[in-house]
mmCIF file of C-alpha atoms in Angstrom:
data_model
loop_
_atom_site.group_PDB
_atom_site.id
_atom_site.type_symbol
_atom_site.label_atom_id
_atom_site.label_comp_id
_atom_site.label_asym_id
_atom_site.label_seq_id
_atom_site.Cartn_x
_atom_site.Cartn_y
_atom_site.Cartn_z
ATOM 1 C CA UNK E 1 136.922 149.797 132.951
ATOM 2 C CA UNK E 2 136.150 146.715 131.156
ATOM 3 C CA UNK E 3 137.515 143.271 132.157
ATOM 4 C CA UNK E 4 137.269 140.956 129.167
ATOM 5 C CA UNK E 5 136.624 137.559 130.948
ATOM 6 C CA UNK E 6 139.638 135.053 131.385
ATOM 7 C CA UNK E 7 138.842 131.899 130.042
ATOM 8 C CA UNK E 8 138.932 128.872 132.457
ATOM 9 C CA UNK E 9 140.075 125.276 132.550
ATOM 10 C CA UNK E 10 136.716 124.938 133.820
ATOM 11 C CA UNK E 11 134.727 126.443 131.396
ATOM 12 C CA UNK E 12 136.441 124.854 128.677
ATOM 13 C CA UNK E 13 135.615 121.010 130.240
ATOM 14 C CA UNK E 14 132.004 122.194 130.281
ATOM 15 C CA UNK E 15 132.082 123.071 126.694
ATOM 16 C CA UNK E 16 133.977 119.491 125.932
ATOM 17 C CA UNK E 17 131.105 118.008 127.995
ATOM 18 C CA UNK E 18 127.939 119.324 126.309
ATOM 19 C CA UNK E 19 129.477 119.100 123.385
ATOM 20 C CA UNK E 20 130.274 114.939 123.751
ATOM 21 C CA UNK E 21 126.825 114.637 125.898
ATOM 22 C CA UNK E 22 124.952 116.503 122.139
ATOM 23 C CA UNK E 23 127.153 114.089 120.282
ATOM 24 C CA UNK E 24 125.934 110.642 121.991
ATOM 25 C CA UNK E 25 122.354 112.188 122.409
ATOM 26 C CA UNK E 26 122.380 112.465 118.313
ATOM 27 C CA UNK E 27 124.678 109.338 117.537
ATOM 28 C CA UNK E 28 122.246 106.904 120.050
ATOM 29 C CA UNK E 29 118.959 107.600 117.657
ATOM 30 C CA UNK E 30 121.390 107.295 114.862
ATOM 31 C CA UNK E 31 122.511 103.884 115.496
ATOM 32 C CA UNK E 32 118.544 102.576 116.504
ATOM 33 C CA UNK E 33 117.609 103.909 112.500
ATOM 34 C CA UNK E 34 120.415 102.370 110.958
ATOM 35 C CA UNK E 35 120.291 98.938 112.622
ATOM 36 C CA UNK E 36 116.281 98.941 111.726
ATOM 37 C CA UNK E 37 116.809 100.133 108.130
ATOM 38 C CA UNK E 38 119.270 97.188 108.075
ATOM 39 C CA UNK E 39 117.278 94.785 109.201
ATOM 40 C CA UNK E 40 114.128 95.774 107.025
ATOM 41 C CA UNK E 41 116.468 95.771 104.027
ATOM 42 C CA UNK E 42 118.758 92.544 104.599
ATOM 43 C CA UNK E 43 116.766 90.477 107.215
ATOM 44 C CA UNK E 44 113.644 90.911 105.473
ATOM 45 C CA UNK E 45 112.817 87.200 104.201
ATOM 46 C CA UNK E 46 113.810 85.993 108.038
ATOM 47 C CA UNK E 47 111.705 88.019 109.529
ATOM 48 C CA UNK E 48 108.922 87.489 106.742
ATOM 49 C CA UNK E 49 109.255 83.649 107.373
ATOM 50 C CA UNK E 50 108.765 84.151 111.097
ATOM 51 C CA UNK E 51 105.438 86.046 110.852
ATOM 52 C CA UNK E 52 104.255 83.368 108.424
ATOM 53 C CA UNK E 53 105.142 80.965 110.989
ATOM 54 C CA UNK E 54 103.405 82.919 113.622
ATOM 55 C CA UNK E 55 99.908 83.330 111.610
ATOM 56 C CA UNK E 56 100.551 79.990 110.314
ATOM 57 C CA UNK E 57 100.991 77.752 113.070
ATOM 58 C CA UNK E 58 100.375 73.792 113.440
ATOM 59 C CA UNK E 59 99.462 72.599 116.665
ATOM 60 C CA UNK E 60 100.501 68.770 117.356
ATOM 61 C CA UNK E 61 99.652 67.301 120.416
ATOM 62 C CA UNK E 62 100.156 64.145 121.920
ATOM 63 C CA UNK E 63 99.160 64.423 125.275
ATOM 64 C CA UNK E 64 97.245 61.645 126.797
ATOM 65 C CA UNK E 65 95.608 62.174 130.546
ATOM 66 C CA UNK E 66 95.201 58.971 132.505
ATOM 67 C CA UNK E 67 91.573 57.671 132.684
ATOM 68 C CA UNK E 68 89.363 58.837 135.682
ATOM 69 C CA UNK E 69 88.073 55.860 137.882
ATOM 70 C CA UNK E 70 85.327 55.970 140.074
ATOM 71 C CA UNK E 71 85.949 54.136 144.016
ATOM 72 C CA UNK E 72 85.375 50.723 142.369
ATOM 73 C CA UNK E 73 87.978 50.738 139.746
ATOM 74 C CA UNK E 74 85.094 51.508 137.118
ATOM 75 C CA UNK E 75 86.087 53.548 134.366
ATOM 76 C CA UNK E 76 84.330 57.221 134.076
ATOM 77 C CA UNK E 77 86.165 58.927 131.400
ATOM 78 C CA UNK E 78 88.707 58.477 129.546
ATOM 79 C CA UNK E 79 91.150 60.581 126.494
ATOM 80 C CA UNK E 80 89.672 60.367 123.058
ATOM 81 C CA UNK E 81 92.318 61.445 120.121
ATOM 82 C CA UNK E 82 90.125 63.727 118.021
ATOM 83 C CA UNK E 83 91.296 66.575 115.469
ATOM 84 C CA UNK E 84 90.662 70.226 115.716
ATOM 85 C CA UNK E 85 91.222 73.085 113.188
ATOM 86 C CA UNK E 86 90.610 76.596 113.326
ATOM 87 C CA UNK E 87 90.648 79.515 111.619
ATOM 88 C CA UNK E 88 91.433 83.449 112.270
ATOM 89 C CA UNK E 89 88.859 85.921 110.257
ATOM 90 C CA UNK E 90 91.498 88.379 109.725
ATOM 91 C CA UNK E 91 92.540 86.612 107.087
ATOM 92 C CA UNK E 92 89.512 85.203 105.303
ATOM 93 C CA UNK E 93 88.804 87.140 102.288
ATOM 94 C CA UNK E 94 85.768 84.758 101.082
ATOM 95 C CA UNK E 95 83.762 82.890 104.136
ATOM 96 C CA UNK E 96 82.284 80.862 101.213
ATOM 97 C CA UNK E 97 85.227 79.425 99.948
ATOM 98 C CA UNK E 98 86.811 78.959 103.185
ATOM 99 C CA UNK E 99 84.604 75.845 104.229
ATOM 100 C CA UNK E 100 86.245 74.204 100.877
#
C-alpha cells in the first residue's frame, strides 16, 4: 500500500521561507547594481569634480611655530614663510614641458 504524503502546515512555511530568503538573496545584489548604475549615470559630474579635487589639491598653510630660544633669551631658530609645489608623475605626460 502506498500512502501519498499529507501535506503539512509545516512544510508549506518552509517553502514560504526559502522562497522569501531566494527572493531577498536576489533583490539585495539587485538594489547594490541599480543604485551604482545610478550614480555612474546621474552623479557622474559630482563625483568627476571630487576626483579632480582630490588629484588637484592646493595646500594653504598658515601655521607659524613660536621661535626657539636658547637659556639666555637668544634667538636659535625661528619660522620662515617659504612656498612649496609639487608634482605627482602619474600624470606628467612630458617631463620637459612640465618645468615650464
Amino acid at each position: 500500500m502506498l500512502h501519498r504524503p499529507v501535506s503539512s502546515p509545516f512544510a508549506f512555511n518552509v517553502k514560504s521561507r526559502m522562497r522569501l530568503a531566494g527572493f531577498v538573496i536576489l533583490l539585495a545584489p539587485l538594489v547594490i547594481f541599480l543604485r551604482l548604475a545610478y550614480m555612474q549615470t546621474f552623479l557622474h559630474e559630482e563625483f568627476a569634480n571630487k576626483a579632480e579635487r582630490a588629484i588637484y589639491n592646493y595646500l594653504a598653510e598658515d601655521r607659524l611655530r613660536g621661535k626657539i630660544l636658547d637659556v639666555n633669551g637668544r634667538e636659535l631658530a625661528e619660522s620662515v614663510r617659504t612656498h612649496s609645489c609639487g608634482v605627482n608623475k602619474r600624470y606628467v605626460k612630458d617631463k620637459n614641458k612640465t618645468v615650464d
